[in-house]
Tab-separated table of C-alpha atoms and ligand atoms in Angstrom:
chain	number	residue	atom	x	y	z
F	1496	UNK	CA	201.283	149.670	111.347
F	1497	UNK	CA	201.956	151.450	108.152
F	1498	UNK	CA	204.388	151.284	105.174
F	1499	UNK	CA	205.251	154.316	103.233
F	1500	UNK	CA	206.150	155.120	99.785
F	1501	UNK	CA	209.064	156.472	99.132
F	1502	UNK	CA	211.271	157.790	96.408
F	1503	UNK	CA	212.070	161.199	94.123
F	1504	UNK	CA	209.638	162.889	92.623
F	1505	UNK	CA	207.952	161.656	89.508
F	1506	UNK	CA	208.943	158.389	89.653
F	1507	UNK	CA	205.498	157.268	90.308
F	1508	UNK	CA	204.388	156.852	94.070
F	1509	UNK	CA	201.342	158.422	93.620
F	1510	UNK	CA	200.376	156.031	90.300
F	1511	UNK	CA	201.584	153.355	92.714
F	1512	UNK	CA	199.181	154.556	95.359
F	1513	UNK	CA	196.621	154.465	93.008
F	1514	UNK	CA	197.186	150.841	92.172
F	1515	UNK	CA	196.805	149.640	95.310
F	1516	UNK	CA	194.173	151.997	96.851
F	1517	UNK	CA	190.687	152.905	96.103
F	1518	UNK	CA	191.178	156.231	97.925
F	1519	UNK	CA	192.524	158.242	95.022
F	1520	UNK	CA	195.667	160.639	95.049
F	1521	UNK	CA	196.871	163.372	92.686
F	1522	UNK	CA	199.404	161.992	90.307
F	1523	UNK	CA	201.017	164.418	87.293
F	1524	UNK	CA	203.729	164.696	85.355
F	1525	UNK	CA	205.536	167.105	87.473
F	1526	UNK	CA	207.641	166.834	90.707
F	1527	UNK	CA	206.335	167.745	93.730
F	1528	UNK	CA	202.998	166.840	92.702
F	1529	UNK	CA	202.412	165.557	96.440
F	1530	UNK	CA	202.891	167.830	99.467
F	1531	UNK	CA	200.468	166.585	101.887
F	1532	UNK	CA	200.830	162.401	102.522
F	1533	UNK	CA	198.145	159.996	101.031
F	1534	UNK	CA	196.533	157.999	103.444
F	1535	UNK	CA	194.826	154.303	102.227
F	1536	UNK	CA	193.538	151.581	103.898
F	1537	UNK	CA	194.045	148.717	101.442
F	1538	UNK	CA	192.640	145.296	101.630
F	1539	UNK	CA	195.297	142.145	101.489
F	1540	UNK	CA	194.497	139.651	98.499
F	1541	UNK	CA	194.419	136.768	100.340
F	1542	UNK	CA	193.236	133.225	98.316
F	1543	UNK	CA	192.699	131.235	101.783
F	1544	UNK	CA	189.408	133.749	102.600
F	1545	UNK	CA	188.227	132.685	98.968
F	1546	UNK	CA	188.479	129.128	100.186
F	1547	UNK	CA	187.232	129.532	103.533
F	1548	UNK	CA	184.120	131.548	102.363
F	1549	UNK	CA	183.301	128.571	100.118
F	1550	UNK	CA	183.110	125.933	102.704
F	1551	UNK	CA	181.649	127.845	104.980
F	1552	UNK	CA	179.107	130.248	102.905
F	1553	UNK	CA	178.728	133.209	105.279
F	1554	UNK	CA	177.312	136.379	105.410
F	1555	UNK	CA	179.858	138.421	104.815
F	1556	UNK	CA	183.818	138.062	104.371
F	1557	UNK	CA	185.839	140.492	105.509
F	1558	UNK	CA	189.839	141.030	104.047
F	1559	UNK	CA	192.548	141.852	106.255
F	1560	UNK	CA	193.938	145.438	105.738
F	1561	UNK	CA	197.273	147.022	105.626
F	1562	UNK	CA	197.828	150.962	105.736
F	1563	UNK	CA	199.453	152.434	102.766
F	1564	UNK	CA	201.012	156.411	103.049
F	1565	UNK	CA	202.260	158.187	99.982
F	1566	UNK	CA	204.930	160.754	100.755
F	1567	UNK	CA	206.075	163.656	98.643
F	1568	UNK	CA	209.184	163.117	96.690
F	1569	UNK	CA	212.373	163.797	98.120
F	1570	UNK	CA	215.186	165.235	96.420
F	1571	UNK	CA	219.227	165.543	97.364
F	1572	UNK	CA	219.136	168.194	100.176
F	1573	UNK	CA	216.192	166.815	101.693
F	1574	UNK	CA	217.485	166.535	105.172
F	1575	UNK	CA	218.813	170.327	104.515
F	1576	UNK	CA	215.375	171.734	103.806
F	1577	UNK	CA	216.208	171.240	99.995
F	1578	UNK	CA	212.765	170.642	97.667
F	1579	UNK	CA	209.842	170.184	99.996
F	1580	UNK	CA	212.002	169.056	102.917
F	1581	UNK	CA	212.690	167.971	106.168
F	1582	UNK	CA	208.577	167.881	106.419
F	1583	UNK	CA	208.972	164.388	104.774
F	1584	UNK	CA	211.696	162.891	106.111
F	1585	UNK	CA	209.565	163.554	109.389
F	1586	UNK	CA	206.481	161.885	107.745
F	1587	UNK	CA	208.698	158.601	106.470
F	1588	UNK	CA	209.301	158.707	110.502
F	1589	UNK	CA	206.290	157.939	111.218
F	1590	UNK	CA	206.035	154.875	108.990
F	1591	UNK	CA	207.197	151.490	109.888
F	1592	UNK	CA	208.364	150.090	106.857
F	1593	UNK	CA	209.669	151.583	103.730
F	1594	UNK	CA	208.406	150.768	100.017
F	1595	UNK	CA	211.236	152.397	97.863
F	1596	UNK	CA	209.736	153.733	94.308
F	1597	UNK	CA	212.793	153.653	91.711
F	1598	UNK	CA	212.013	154.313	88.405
F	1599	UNK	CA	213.063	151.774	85.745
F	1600	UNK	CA	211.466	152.913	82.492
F	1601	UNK	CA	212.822	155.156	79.964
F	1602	UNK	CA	210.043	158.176	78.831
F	1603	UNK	CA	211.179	161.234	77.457
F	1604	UNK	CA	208.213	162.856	78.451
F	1605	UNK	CA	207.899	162.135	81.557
F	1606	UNK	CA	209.881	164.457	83.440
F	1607	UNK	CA	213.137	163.128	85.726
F	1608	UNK	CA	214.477	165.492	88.348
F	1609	UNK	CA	218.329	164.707	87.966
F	1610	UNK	CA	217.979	164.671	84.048
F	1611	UNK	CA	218.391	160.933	82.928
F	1612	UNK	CA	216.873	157.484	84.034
F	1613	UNK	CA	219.288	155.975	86.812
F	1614	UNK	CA	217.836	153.823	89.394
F	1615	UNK	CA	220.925	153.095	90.880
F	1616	UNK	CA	221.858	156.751	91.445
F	1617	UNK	CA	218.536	157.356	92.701
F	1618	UNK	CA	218.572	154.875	95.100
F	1619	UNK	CA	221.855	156.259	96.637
F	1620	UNK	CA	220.034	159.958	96.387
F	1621	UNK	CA	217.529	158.657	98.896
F	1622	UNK	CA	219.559	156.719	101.182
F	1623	UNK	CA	221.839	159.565	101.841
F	1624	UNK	CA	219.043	161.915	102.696
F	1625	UNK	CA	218.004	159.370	104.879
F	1626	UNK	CA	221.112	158.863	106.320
F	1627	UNK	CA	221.866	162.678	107.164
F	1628	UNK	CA	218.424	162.635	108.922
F	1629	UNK	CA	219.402	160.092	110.969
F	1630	UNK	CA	222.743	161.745	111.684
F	1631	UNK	CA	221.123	164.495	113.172
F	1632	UNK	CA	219.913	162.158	115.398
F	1633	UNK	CA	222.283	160.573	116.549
F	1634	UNK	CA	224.365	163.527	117.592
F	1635	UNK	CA	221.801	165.163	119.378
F	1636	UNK	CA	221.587	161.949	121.066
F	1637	UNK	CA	225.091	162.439	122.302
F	1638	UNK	CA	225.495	165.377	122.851
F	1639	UNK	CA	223.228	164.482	125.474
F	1640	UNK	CA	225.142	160.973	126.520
F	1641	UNK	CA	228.695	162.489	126.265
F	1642	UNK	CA	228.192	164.333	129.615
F	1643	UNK	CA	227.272	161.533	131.337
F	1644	UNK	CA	229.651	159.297	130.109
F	1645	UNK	CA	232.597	161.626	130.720
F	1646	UNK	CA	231.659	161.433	134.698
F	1647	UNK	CA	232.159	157.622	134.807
F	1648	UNK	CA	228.523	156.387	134.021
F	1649	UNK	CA	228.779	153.057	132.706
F	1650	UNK	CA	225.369	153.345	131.000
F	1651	UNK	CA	226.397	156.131	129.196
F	1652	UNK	CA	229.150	154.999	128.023
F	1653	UNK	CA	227.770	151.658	126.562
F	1654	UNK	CA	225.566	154.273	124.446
F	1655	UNK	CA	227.978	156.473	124.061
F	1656	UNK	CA	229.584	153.552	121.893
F	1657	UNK	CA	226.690	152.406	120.070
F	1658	UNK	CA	225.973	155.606	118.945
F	1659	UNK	CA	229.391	155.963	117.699
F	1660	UNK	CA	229.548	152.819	115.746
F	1661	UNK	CA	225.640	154.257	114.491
F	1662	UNK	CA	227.516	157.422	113.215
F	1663	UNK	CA	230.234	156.365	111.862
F	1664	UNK	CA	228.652	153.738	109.700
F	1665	UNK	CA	225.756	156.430	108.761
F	1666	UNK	CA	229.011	158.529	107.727
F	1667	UNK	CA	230.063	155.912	105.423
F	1668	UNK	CA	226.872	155.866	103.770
F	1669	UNK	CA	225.324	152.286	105.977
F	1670	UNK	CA	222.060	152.315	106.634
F	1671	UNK	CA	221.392	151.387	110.435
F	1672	UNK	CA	219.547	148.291	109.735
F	1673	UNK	CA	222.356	146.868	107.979
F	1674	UNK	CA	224.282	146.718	111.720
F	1675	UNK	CA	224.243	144.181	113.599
F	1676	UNK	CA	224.067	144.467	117.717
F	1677	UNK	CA	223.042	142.290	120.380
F	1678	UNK	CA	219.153	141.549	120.980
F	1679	UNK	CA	219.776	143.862	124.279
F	1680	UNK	CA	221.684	146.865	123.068
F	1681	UNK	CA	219.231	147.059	119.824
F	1682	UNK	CA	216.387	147.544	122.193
F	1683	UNK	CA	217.935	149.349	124.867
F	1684	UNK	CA	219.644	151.731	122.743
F	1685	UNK	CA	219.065	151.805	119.051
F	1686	UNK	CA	215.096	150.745	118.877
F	1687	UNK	CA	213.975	153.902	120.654
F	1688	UNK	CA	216.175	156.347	118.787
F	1689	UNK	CA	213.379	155.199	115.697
F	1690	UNK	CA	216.522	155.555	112.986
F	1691	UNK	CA	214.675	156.096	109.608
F	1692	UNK	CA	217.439	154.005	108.004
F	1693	UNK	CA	216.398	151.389	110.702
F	1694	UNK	CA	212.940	150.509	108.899
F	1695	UNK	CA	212.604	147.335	106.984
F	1696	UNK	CA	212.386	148.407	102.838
F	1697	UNK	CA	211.660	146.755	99.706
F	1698	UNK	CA	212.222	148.266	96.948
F	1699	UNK	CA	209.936	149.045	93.756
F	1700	UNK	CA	210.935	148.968	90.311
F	1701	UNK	CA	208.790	150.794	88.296
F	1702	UNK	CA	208.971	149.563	84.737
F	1703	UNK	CA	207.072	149.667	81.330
F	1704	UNK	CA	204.692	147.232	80.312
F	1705	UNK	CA	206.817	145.137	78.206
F	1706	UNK	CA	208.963	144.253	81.493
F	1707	UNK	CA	206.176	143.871	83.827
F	1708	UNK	CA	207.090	139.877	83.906
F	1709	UNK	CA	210.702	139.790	83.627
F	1710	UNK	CA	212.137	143.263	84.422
F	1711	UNK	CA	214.599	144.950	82.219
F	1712	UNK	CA	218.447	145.482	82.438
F	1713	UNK	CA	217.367	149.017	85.065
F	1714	UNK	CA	216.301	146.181	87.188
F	1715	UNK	CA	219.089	143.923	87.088
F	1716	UNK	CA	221.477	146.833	88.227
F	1717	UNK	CA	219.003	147.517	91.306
F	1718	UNK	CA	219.172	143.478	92.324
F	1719	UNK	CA	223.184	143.507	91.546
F	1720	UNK	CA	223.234	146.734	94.042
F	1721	UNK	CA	221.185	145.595	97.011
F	1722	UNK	CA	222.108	141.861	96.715
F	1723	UNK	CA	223.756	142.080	100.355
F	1724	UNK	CA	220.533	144.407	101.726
F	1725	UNK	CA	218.284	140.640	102.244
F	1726	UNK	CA	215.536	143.294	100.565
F	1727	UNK	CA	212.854	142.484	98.270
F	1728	UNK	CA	213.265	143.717	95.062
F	1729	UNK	CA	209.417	143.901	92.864
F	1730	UNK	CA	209.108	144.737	89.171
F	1731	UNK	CA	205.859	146.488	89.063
F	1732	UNK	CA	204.451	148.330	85.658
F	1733	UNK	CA	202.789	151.039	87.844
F	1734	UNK	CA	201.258	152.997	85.077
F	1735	UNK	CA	200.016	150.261	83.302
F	1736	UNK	CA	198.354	148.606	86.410
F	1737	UNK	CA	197.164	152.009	87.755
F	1738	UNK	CA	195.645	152.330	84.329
F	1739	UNK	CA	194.149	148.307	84.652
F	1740	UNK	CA	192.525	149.655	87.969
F	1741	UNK	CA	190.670	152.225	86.941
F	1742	UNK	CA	188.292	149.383	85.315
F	1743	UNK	CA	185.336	148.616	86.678
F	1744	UNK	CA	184.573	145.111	85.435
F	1745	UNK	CA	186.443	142.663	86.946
F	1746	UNK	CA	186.654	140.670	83.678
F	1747	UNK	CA	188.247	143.111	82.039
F	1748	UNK	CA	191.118	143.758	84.205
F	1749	UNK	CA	191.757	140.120	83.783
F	1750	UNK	CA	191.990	139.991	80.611
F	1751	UNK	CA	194.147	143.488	80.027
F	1752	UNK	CA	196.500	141.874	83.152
F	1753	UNK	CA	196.503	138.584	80.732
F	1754	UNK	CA	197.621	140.623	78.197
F	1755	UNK	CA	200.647	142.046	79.630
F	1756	UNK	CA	201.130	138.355	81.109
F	1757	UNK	CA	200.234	138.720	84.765
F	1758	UNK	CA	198.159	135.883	86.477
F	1759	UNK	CA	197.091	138.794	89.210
F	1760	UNK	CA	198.416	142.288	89.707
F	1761	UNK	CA	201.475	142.833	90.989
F	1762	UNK	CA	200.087	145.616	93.160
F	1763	UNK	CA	198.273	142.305	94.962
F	1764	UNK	CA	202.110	141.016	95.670
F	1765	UNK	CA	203.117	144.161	96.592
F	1766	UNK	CA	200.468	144.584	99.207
F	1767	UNK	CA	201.099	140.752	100.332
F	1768	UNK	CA	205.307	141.467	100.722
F	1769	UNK	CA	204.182	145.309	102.191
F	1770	UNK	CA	202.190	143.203	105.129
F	1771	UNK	CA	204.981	141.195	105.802
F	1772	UNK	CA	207.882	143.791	105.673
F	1773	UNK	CA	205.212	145.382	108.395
F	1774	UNK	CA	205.917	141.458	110.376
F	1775	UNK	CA	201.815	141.051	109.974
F	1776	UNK	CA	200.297	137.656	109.711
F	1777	UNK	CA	196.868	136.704	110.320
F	1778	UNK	CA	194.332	134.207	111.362
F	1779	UNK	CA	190.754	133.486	110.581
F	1780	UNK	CA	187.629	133.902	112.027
F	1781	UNK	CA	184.890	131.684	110.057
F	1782	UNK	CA	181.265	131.462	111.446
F	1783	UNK	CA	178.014	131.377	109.481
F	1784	UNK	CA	177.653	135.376	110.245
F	1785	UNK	CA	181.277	136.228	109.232
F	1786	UNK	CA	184.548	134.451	107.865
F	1787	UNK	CA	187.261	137.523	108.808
F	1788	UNK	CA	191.146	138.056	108.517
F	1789	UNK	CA	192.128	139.309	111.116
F	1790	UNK	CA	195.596	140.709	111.782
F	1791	UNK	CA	198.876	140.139	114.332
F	1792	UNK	CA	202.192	140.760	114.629
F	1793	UNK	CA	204.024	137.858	113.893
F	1794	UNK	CA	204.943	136.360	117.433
F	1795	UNK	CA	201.804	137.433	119.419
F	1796	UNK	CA	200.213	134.969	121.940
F	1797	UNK	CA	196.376	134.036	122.000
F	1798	UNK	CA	195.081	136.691	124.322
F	1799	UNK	CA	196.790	138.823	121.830
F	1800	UNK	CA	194.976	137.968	119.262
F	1801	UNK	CA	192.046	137.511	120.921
F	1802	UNK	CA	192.551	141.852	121.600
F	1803	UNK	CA	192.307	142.391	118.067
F	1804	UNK	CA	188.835	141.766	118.038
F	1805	UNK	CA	188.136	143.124	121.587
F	1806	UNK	CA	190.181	144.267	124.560
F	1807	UNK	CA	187.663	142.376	126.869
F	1808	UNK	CA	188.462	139.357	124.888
F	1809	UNK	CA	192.355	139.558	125.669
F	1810	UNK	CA	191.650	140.390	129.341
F	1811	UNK	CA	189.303	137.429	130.074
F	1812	UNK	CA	191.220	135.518	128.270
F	1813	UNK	CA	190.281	131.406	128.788
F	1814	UNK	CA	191.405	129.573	125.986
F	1815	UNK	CA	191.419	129.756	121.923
F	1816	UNK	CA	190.086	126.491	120.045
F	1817	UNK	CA	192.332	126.168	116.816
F	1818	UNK	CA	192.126	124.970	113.899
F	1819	UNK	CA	195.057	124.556	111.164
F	1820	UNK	CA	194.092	126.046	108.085
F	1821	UNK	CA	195.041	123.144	106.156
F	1822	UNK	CA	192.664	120.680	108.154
F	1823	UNK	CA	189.953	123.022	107.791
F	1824	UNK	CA	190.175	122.788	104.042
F	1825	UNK	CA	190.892	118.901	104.607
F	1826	UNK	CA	187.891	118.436	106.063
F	1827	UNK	CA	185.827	120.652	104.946
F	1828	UNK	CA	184.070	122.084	108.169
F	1829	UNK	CA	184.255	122.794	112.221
F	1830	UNK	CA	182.409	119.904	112.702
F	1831	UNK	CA	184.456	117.395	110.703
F	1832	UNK	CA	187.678	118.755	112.281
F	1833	UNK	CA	186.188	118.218	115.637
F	1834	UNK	CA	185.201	114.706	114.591
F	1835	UNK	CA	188.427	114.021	113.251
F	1836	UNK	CA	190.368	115.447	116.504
F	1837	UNK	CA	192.086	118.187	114.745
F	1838	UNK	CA	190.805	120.770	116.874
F	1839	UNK	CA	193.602	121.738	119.525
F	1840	UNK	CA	192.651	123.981	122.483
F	1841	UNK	CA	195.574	126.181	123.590
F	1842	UNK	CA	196.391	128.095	126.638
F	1843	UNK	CA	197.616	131.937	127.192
F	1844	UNK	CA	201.231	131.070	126.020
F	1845	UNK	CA	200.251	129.914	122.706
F	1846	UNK	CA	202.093	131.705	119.883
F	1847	UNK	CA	199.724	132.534	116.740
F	1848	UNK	CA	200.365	131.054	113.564
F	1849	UNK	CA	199.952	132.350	110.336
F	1850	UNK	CA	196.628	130.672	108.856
F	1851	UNK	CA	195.054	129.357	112.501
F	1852	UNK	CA	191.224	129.442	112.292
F	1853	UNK	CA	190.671	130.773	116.221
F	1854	UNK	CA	187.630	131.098	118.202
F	1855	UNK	CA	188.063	132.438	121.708
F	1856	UNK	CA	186.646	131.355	125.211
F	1857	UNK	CA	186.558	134.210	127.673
F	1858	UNK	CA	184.387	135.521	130.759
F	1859	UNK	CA	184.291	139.346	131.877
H	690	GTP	N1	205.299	155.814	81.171
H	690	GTP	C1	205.080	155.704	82.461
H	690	GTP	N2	204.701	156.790	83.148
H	690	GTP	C2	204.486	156.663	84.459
H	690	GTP	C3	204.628	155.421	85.150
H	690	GTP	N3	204.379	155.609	86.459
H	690	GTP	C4	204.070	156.914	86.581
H	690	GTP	N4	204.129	157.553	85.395
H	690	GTP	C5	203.857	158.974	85.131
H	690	GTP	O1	204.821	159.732	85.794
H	690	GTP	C6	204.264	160.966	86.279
H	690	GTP	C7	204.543	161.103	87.756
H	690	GTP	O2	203.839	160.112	88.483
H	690	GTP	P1	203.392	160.357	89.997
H	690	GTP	O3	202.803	159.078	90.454
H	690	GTP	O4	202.606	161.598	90.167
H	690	GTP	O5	204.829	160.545	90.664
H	690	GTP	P2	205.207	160.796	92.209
H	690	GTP	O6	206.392	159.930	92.468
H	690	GTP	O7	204.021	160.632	93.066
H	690	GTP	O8	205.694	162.302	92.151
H	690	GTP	P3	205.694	163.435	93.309
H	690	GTP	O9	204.398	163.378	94.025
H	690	GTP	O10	205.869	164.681	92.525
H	690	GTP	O11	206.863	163.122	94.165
H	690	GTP	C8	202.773	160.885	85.950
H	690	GTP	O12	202.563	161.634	84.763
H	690	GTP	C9	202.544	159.411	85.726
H	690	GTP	O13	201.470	159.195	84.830
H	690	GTP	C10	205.014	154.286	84.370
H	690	GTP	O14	205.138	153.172	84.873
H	690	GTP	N5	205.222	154.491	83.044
H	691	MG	MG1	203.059	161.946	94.281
C-alpha cells in the first residue's frame, strides 16, 4: 500500500518528500524538477511503541512503515500528453491513496506555473486532469459493454448504466469517489475499473512558517471548497520542516519546531493521516527480543495478521492471545495482564483491532 504525492509543479512535493523521508529527492526551484517517481519507505511516529518499549525494555523496537511516492508535477493537459504527461497520471494509478500538494504561500521567487498563488484554481487544475484520465476509461470500458448490452445481456446492461452515471458525473467535473453505489455494484463494477478519481485524498496545504499553526486565509478557501469532500485538509510549512529535518541533533529540531510553535512535526501527522487514508492500523508485537508495529488493513482477521509476520503463521493458524493496549500499559506487563485475566484468546474469526498486543499459536 502506497500514497502518492500529488500536485503542479513547484508547489513543493519533493520538499514534502524530503520531510517525511530519509531517502532524499531532487527539489529546485523549477517545474518539472521530478520526472522519474521518488520512492520512500517512511517510519509511522507512533507514541504507544515509546510506551511499550519502556515497560518492556527490549532489544530492539521496530516502527511500522508506510510507503511514500513522489510524482512529477502535473500541469492542465496532463491527460493530453501536455507537460510531462500521461506518464504520471499512469504512476498516480498505481498509488492507493492520494496526498494533494497545494501551495498556500505567497514567494515571488519561487516560480508558479499558472502565474499567481491560487490554491483553489489549482486544485480544480488537478482534478480535471484526473478526471479526463478517468474518462478515457470509462469509455473504453463501454465501448466494450455497449455490444453486449445491445443483444439483451442483463449484465451488461447493469454496467452499461454504472458506467454512464461514472461518465456523466466525471463530465461534470465529480470525482468518482464522491458517488455513491451499492456495496455490490462498487465491487462488481466500479472497484476493478481502479478510477484515479476513486482513491481516498487529503489534501496538503503548503504554507509559510508564520501559518504553520493556524493556516492562513489560502487555507481557509481550500477547507470552504472541499467542505462536502469528508477529506482531510493539513497545514504543513514544508520548507521550513524540510529545512528542520536536515538537522541532525534531535534537540535541535525540537527546539527550531518550538519555535515556529509545533509540539512535533507536522510531517509526523501527515504520515499518521497518510496510513490511515491507506485504511492501515496496527498491532504490537512486544517480547524481550523485539517490541514491533506491525501493520493490517483495517478489518483483517487473526490469521491475517498473523501472515504479516509469516505466511506459515496464517496457514497454521491456532489461536492469537490478546492483549488490549490499554491493559498492557495498566498493568504494566504480560504477566500482570495474565494475572489480572485480561488476556483474551481469540479464534480465526477475530477481527484485529487497532492497538492489540498479539502473539500467535500455530503448528506447520
Ligand atoms: N518559500 C517556500 N518555498 C518552498 C516551500 N516548499 C517548497 N519550496 C520551494 O519551491 C521550489 C519547488 O519545490 P519542489 O519540492 O522541488 O517542488 P515539486 O512540487 O516537487 O516540483 P516538481 O518536481 O517540479 O513538480 C523549491 O525551490 C523549494 O525550495 C515552502 O513551503 N516555502
Ligand atoms: Mg518534485
Amino acid at each position: 500500500m502506497k500514497a502518492g504525492i500529488v500536485g503542479l509543479p513547484n508547489v513543493g512535493k519533493s520538499t514534502l518528500f524530503n520531510c517525511l523521508s530519509n531517502a532524499k529527492a531532487q527539489s529546485a526551484n523549477f517545474p518539472f524538477c521530478t520526472i522519474e517517481p521518488n520512492i520512500g519507505v517512511v517510519n509511522v511516529p507512533d507514541p504507544r511503541l515509546e510506551k511499550l518499549e519502556e515497560l518492556v525494555k527490549p532489544e530492539r523496537v521496530l516502527p511500522a512503515t508506510v510507503e511514500i511516492v513522489d510524482i512529477a508535477g502535473l500541469v492542465k493537459g496532463a491527460s493530453k500528453g501536455e507537460g510531462l504527461g500521461n506518464q504520471f497520471l499512469a504512476n498516480i494509478r498505481e498509488t492507493d491513496a492520494i496526498l494533494h500538494v497545494l501551495r498556500c504561500f505567497d514567494n515571488d521567487n519561487i516560480v508558479h506555473v499558472d502565474g499567481n498563488v491560487n490554491p483553489i484554481r489549482d486544485k480544480e487544475t488537478i482534478d480535471m486532469e484526473l478526471q479526463l484520465k478517468d474518462l478515457e476509461t470509462v469509455d473504453k470500458k463501454l465501448d466494450k459493454v455497449k455490444r453486449a448490452a445491445k443483444t439483451g445481456n442483463k449484465e451488461a446492461q447493469k454496467e452499461e448504466a454504472i458506467l454512464l452515471k461514472i461518465k456523466e458525473n466525471l463530465e461534470a467535473g465529480v470525482s468518482v469517489r464522491a458517488l455513491e453505489f451499492s456495496e455490490e455494484d462498487y465491487v462488481e463494477y466500479v472497484k476493478p475499473s481502479q478510477f484515479i478519481t476513486d482513491k481516498p485524498v487529503m489534501y496538503v496545504c503548503n504554507v509559510d512558517e508564520g501559518a504553520a499553526v493556524s493556516g492562513n486565509a489560502y487555507v481557509e478557501q481550500v477547507r470552504e471548497a472541499v467542505k462536502d469532500e469528508n477529506a482531510e485538509v493539513l497545514v504543513l510549512a514544508v520548507g521550513t520542516e524540510a529545512d528542520i529535518n536536515e538537522l541532525d541533533d534531535y534537540e535541535e529540531r525540537q527546539m527550531f519546531l518550538q519555535d515556529i510553535g509545533l509540539k512535533e512535526p507536522g510531517a509526523a501527522k501527515l504520515i499518521r493521516s497518510a496510513y490511515k487514508l491507506l485504511n492501515q492500523q496496527t498491532y504490537f508485537t512486544a517480547g524481550v527480543k523485539e517490541v514491533r508495529a506491525w501493520t493490517v488493513n483495517v478489518g483483517a482477521t487473526g490469521p491475517q495478521a498473523a501472515g504479516v509476520i509469516h505466511t506459515d503463521f496464517e496457514k497454521g493458524f491456532i489461536r492469537a492471545e490478546v492483549i488490549a493496549y490499554e491493559d498492557f500499559v495498566t498493568y504494566g506487563s504480560e504477566a500482570k495482564v495474565k494475572e489480572a485475566g485480561k488476556m483474551r484468546v481469540e479464534g480465526k474469526n477475530y477481527i484485529v483491532k487497532d492497538g492489540d498486543v498479539m502473539h500467535f499459536l500455530f503448528n506447520v
